[in-house]
mmCIF file of C-alpha atoms and ligand atoms in Angstrom:
data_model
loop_
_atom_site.group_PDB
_atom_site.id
_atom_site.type_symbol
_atom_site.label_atom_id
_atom_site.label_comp_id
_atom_site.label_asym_id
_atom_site.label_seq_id
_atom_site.Cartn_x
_atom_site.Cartn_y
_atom_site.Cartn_z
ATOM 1 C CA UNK I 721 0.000 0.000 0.000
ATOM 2 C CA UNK I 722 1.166 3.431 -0.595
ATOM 3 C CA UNK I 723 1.860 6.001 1.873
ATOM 4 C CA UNK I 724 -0.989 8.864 1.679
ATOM 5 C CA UNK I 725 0.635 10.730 4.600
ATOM 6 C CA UNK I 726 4.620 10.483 5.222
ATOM 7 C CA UNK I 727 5.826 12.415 8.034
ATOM 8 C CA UNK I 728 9.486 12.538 7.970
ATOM 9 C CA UNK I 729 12.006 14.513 10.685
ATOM 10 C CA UNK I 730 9.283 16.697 11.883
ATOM 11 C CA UNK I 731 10.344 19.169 14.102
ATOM 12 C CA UNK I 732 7.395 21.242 15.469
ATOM 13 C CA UNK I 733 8.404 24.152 18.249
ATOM 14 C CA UNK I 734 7.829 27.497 19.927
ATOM 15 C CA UNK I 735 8.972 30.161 17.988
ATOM 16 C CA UNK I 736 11.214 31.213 20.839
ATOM 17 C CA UNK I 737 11.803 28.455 22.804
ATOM 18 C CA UNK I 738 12.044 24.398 23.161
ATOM 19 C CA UNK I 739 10.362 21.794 20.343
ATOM 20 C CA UNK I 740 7.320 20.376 21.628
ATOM 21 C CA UNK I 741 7.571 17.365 18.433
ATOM 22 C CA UNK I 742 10.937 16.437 17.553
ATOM 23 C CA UNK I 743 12.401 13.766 15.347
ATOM 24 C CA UNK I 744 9.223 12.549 14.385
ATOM 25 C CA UNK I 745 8.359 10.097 11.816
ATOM 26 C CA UNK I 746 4.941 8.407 11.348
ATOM 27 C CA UNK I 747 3.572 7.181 7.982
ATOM 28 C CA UNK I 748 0.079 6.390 6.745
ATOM 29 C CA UNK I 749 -1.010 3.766 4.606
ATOM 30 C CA UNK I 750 -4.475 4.787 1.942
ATOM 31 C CA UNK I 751 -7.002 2.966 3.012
ATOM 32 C CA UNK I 752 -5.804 2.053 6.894
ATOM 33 C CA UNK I 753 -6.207 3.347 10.316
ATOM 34 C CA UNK I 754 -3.362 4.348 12.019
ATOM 35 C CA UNK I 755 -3.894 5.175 15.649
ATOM 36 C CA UNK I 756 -1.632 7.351 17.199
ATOM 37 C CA UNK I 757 -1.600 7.429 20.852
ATOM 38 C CA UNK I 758 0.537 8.354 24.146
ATOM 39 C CA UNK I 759 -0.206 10.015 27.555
ATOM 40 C CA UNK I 760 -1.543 13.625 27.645
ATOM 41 C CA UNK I 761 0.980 16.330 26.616
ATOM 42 C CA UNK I 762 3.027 14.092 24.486
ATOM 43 C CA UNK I 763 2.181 16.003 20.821
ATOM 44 C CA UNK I 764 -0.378 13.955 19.809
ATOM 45 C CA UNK I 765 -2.743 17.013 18.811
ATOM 46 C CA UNK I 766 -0.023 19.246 17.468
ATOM 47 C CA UNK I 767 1.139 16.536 14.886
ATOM 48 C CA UNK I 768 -2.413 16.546 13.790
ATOM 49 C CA UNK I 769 -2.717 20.549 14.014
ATOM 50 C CA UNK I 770 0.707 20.519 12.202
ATOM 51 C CA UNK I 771 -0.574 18.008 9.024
ATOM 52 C CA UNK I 772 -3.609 20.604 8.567
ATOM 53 C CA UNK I 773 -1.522 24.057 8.712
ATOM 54 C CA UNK I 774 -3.649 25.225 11.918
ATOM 55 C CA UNK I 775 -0.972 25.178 14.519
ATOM 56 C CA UNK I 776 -1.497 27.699 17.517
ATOM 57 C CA UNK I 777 0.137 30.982 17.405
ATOM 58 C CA UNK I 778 3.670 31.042 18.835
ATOM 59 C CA UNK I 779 4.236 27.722 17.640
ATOM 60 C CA UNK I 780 5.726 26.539 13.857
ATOM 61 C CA UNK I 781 7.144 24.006 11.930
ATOM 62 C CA UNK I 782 10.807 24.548 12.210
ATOM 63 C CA UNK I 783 11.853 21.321 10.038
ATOM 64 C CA UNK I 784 11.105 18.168 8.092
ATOM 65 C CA UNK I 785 8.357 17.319 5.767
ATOM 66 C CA UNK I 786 4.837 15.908 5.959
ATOM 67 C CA UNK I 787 3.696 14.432 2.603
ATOM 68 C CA UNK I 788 0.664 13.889 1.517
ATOM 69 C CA UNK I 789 0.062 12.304 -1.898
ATOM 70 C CA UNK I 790 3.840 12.996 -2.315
ATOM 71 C CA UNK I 791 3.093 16.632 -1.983
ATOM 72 C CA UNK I 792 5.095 18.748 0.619
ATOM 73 C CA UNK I 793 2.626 20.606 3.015
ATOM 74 C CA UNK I 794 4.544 21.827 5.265
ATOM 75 C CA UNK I 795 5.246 24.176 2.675
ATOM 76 C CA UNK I 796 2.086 25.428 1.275
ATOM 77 C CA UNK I 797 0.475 28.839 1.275
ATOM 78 C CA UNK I 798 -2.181 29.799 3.542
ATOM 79 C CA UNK I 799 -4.188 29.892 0.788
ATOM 80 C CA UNK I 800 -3.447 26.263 -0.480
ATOM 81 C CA UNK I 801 -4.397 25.017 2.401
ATOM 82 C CA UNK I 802 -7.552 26.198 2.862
ATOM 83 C CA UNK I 803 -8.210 24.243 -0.606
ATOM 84 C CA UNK I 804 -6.720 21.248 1.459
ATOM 85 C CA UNK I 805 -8.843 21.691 4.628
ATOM 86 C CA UNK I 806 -12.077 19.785 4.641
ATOM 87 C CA UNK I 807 -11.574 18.796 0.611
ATOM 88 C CA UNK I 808 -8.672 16.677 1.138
ATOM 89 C CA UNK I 809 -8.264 16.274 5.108
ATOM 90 C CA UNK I 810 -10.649 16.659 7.309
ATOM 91 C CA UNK I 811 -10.315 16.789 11.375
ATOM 92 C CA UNK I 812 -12.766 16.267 14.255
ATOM 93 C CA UNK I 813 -12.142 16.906 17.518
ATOM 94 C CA UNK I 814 -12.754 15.681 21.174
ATOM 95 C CA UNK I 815 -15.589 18.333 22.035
ATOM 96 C CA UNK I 816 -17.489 18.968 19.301
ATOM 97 C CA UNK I 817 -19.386 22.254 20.834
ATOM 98 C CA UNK I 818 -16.501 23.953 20.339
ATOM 99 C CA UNK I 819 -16.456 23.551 16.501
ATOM 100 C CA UNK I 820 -20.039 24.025 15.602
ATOM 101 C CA UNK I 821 -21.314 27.276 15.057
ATOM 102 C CA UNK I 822 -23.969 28.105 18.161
ATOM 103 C CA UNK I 823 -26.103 30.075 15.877
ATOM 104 C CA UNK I 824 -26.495 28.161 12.837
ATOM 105 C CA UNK I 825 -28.966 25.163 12.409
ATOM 106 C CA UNK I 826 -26.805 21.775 11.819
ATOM 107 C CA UNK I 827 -27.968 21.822 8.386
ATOM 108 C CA UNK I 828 -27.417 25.273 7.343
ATOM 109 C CA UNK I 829 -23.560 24.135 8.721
ATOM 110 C CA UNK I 830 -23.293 20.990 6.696
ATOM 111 C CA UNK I 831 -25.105 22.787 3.508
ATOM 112 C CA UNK I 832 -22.681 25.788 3.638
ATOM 113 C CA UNK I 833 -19.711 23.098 3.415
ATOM 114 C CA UNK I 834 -21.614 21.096 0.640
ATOM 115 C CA UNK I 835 -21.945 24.742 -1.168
ATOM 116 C CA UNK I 836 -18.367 25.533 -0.829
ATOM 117 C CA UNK I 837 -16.396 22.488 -1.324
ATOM 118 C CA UNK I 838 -18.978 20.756 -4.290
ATOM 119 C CA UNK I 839 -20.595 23.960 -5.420
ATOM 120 C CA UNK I 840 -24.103 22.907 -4.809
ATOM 121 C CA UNK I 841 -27.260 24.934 -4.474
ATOM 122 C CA UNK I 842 -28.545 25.400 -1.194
ATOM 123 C CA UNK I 843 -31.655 23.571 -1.899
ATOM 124 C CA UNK I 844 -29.370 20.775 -2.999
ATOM 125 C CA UNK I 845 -26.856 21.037 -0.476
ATOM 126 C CA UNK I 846 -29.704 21.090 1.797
ATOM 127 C CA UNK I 847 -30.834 17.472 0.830
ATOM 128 C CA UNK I 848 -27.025 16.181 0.896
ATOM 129 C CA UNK I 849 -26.804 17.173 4.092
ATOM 130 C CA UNK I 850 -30.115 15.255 5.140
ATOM 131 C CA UNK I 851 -28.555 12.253 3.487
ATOM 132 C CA UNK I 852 -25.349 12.375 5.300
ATOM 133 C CA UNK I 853 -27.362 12.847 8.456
ATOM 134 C CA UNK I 854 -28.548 9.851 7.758
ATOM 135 C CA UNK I 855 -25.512 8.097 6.972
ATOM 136 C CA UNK I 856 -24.056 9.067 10.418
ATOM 137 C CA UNK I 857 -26.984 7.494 11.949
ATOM 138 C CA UNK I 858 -28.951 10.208 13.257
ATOM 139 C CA UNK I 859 -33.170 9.404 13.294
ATOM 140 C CA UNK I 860 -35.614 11.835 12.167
ATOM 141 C CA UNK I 861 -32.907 13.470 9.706
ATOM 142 C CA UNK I 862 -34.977 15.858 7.909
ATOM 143 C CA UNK I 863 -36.259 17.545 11.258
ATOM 144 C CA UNK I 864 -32.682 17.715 12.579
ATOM 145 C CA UNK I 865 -31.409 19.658 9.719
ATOM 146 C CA UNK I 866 -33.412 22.435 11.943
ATOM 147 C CA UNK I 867 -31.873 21.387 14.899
ATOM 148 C CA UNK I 868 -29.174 24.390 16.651
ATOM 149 C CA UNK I 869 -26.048 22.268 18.399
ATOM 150 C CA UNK I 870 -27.080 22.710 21.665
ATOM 151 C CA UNK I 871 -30.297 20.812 20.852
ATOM 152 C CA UNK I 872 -28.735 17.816 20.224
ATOM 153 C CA UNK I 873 -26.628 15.449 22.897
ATOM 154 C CA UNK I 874 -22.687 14.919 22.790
ATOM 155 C CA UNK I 875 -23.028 11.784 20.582
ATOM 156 C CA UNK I 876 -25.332 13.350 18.451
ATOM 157 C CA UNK I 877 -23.219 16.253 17.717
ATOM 158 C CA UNK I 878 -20.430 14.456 17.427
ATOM 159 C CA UNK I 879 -22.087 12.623 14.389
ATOM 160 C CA UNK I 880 -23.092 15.733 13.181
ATOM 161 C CA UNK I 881 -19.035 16.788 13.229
ATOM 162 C CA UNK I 882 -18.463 13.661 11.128
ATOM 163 C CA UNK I 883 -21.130 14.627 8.864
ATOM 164 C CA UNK I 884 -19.809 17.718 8.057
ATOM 165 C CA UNK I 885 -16.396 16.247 7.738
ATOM 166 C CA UNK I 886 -17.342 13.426 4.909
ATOM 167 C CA UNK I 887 -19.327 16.822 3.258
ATOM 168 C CA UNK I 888 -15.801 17.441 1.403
ATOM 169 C CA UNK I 889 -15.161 13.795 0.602
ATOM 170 C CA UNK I 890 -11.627 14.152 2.427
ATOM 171 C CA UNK I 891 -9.052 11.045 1.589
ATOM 172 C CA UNK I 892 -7.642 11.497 5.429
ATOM 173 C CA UNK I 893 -9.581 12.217 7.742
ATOM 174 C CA UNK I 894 -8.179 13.272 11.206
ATOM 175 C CA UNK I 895 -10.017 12.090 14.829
ATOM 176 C CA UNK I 896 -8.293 13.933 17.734
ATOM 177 C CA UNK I 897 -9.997 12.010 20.480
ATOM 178 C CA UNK I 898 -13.466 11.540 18.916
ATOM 179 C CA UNK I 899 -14.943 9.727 21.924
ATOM 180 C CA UNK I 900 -13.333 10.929 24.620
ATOM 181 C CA UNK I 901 -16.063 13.559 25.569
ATOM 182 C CA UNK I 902 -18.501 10.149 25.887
ATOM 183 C CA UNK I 903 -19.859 8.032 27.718
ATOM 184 C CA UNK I 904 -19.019 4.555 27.095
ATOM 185 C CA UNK I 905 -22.163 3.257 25.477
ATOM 186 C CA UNK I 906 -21.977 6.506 22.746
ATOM 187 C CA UNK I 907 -18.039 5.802 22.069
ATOM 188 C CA UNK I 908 -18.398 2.500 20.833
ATOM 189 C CA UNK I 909 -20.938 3.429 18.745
ATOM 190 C CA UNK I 910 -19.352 6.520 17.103
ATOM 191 C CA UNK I 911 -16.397 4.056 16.692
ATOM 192 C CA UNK I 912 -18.486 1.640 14.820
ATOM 193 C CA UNK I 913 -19.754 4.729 12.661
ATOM 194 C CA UNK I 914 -16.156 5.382 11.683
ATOM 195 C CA UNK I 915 -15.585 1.568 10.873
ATOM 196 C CA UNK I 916 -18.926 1.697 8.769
ATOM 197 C CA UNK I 917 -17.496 4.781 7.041
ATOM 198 C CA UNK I 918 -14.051 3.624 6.423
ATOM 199 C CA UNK I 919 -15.253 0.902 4.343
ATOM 200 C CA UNK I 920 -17.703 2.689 2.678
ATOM 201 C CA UNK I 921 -16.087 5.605 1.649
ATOM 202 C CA UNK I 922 -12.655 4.088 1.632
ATOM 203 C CA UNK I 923 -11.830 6.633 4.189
ATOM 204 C CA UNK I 924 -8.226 6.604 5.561
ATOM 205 C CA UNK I 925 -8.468 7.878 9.429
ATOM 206 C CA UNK I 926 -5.532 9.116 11.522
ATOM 207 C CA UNK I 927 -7.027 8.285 15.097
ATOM 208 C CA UNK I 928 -5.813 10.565 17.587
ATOM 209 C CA UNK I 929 -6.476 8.614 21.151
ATOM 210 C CA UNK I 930 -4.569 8.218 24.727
ATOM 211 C CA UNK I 931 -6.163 5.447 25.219
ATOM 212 C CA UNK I 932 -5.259 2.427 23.825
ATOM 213 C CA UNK I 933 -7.967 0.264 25.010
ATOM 214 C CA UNK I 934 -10.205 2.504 22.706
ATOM 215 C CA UNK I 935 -7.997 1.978 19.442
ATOM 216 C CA UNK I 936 -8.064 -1.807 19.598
ATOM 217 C CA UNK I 937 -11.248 -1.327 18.028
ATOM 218 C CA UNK I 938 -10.549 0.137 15.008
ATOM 219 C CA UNK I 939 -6.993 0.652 14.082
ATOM 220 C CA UNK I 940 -4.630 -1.468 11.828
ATOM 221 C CA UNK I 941 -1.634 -0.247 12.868
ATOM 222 C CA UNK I 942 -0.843 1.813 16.199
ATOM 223 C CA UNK I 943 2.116 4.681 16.460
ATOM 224 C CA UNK I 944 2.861 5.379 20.631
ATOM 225 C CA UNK I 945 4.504 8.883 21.000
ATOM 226 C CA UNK I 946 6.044 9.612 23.992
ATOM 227 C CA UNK I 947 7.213 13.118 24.894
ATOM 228 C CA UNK I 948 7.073 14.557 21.297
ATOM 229 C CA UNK I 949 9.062 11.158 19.723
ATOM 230 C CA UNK I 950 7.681 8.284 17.795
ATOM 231 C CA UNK I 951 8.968 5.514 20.039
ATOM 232 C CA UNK I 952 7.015 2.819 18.732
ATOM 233 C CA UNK I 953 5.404 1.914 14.972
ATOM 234 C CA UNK I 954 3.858 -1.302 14.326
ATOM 235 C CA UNK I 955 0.822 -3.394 13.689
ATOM 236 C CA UNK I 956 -2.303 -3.417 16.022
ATOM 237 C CA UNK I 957 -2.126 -7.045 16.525
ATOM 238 C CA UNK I 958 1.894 -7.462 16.911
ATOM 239 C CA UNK I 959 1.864 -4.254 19.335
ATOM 240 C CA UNK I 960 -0.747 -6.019 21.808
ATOM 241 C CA UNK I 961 0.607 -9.464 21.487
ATOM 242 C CA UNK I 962 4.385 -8.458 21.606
ATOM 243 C CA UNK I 963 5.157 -4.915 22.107
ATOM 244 C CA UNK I 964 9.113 -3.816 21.977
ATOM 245 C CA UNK I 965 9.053 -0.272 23.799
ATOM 246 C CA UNK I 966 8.975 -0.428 27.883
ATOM 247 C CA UNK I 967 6.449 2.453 27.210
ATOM 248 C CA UNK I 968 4.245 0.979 25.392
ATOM 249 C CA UNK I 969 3.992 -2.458 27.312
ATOM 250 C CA UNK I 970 3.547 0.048 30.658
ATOM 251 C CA UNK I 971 0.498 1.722 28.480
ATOM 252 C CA UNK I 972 -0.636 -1.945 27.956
ATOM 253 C CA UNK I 973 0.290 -3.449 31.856
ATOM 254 C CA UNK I 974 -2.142 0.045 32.844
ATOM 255 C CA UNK I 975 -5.120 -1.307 30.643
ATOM 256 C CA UNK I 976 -7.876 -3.167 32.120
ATOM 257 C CA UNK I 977 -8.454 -6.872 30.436
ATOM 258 C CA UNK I 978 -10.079 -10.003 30.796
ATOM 259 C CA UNK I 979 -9.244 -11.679 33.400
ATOM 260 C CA UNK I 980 -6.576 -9.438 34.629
ATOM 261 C CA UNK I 981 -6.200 -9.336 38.430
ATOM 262 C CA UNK I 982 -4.212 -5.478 38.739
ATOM 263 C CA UNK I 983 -3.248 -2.933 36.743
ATOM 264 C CA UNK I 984 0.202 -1.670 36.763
ATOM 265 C CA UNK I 985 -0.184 2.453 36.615
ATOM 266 C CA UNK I 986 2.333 4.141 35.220
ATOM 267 C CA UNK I 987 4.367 6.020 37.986
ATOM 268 C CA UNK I 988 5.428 10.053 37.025
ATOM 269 C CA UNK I 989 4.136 12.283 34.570
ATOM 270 C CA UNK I 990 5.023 13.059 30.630
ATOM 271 C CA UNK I 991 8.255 15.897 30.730
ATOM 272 C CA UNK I 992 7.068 19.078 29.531
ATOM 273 C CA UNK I 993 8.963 20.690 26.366
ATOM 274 C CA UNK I 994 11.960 22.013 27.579
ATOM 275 C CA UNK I 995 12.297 20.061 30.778
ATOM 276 C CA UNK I 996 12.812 16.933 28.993
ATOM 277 C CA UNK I 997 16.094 14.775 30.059
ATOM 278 C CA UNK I 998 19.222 13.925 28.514
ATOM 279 C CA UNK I 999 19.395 10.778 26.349
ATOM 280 C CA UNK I 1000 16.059 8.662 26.384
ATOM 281 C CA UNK I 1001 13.370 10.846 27.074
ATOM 282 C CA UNK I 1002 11.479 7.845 28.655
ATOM 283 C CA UNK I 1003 14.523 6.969 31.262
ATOM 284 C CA UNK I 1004 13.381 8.114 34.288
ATOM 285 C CA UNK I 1005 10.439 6.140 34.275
ATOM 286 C CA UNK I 1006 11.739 3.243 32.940
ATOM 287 C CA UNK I 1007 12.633 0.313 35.084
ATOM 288 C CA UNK I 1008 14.707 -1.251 32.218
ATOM 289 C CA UNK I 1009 17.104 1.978 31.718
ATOM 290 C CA UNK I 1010 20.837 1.572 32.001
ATOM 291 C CA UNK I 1011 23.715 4.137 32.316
ATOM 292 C CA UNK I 1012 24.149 4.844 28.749
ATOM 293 C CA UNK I 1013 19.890 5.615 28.032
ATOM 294 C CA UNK I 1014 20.711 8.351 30.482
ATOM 295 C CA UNK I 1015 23.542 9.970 28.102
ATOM 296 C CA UNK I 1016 22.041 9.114 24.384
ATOM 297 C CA UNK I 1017 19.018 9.455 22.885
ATOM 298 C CA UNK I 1018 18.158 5.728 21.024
ATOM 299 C CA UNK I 1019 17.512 6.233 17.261
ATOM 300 C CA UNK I 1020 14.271 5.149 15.934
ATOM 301 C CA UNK I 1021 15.263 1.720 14.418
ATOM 302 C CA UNK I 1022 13.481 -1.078 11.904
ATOM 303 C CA UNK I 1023 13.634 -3.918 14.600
ATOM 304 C CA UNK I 1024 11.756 -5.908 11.748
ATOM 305 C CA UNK I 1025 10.002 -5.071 8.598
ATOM 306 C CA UNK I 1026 7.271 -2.303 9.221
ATOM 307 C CA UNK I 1027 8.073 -2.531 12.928
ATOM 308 C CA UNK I 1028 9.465 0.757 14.459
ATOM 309 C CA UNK I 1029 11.421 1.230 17.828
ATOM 310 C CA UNK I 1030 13.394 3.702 19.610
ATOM 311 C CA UNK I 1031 15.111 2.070 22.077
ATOM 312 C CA UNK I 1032 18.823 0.451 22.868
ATOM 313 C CA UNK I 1033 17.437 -2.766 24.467
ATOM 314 C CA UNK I 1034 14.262 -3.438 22.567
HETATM 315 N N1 ATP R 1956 -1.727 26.380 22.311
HETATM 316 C C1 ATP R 1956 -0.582 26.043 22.911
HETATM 317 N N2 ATP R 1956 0.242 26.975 23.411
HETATM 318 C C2 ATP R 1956 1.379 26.655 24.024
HETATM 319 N N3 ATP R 1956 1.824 25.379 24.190
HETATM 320 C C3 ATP R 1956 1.070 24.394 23.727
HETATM 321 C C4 ATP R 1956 -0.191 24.662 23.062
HETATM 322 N N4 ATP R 1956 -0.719 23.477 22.700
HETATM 323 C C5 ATP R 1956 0.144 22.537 23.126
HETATM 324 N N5 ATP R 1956 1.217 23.080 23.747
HETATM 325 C C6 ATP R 1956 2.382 22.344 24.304
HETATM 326 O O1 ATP R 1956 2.611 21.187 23.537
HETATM 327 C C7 ATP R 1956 2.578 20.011 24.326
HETATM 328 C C8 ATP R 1956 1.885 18.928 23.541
HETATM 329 O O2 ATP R 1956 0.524 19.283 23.391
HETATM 330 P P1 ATP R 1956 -0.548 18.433 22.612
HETATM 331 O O3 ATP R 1956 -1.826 19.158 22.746
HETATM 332 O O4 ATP R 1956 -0.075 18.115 21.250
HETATM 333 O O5 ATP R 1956 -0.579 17.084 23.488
HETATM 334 P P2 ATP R 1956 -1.506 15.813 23.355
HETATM 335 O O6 ATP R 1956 -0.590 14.647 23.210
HETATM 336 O O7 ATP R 1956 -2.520 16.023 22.307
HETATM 337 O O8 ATP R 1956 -2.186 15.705 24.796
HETATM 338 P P3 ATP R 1956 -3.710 15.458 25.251
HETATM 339 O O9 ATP R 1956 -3.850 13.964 25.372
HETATM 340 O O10 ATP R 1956 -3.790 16.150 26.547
HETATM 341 O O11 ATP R 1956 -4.619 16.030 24.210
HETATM 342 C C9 ATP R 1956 1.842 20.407 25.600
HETATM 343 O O12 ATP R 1956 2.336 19.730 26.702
HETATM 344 C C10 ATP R 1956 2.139 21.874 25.730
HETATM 345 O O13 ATP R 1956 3.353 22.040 26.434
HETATM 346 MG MG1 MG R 1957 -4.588 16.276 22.328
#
């Protein structure tokens, strides 16, 4: 399969100060889901920001590439990637409030993408939208096109956000915690929407999740990121059954299973840009770390074909 998005040496940083990403490499496949997960405050969100051109102010690419198709983005025009935005990615986001409009109706929000990115009518983009409604599973479409956001509940509105996502036919589209915001019941049905869409719409999906319990579900390979790094790349069913990093089998010894007695938490807390240590970022919470992880930083190695790993002793 080829790569639709390549991320290669990505440095991503304050404009005066520390990186926040660094080193970072990541591909994904067309068609797959790649989840990409890791603790809170690791860069999971600003690689995503970073893909789509809408990272916060203060904070830039400083170096490396992310392709897409091929295509260089990190070097495109405002203006080029608005064409990109919602046509060829798309992103959704944890709380879905915060990207609707308050005052418009749900279907005068999906319409006004259906008018801009297909040039419809709004009478047609009107009826598109009721069909996608639909698609995402939400009853009594045509009387929800009048809905306003706050009318609807968290799982609604986050199918509306997916709605309005698949308005621009996007080839990637980009979940930055989709089900986070819900309760258990609504999550695994939102995640079942995006496995319905996937297939139907051939949809790749960049799943943006801390919790790796969550991307079991749904993702065919799994990248763990740990304080702004890639540390580990491989697929869903190798990284469960025989993961490489001492991260990512403490992310997996902290996740509740079947007949699982404890659960080992984690002990300390992600290192903030700039206070990160010398050589392996993930030392001082490692129980495997030896004198020299404390004085070089491990390159991110092939351990086996399509199987990435940054550490000495993996
Ligand atoms: N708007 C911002 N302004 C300044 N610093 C930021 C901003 N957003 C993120 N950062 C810095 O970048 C780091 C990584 O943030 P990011 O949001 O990418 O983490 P994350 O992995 O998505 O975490 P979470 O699971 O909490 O969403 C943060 O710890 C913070 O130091
Ligand atoms: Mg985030």
């Amino acid at each position: 399969m080829p790569n639709l998005l390549e991320i290669k040496d990505l440095v991503v940083g304050y404009e005066k100060g520390p990186p926040i990403v660094e080193d970072f490499f990541l591909t994904v496949e067309a068609g797959e889901v790649l989840a990409l997960v890791g603790e809170s405050g690791c860069g999971k969100s600003l690689t995503g920001l970073a893909v789509l051109g809408l990272l916060p102010a203060g904070i830039q690419i400083k170096k490396g590439k992310i392709l897409f198709k091929g295509k260089d983005l990190a070097g495109l025009s405002p203006r080029e990637y608005v064409r990109l935005r919602g046509r060829e990615i798309a992103i959704i986001f944890q709380d879905p409030m915060v990207s609707l409009n308050p005052v418009f109706t749900v279907g005068d929000q999906i319409a006004e993408v259906l008018c801009w990115h297909q040039g419809l009518s709004k009478k047609e983009a009107l009826k598109q939208a009721e069909a996608l409604l639909r698609e995402v599973g939400i009853p009594a479409a045509r009387e929800r096109l009048k809905a306003y956001p706050h009318e609807l509940s968290g799982g609604m509105r986050q199918r509306v956000m997916i709605a309005m996502a698949l308005a621009g036919q996007p080839a990637l589209l980009i979940a930055d915690e989709p089900t986070t915001a819900l309760d258990v019941t609504i999550q695994a049905q939102i995640l079942e929407l995006l496995a319905k869409l996937r297939e139907q719409h051939q949809l790749t999906i960049l799943l943006i999740s801390h919790d790796l319990g969550v991307v079991a579900e749904l993702a065919d390979r799994v990248a763990v990121m740990y304080a702004g790094r890639l540390v580990e790349m491989t697929t869903c069913h190798r990284l469960y059954q025989q993961p490489r990093h001492p991260y990512t089998e403490a992310l997996l010894e902290a996740l509740p299973r079947p007949g699982k007695k404890t659960l080992t938490v984690l002990p300390g807390v992600v290192p903030p840009p700039g206070k990160r240590p010398e050589g392996c970022k993930f030392q001082p919470r490692c129980p495997g770390a030896r004198k020299n992880c404390t004085r070089e930083e491990p390159p991110l190695k092939e351990v086996e074909r399509g199987h990435w790993v940054r550490c000495f002793y993996a």
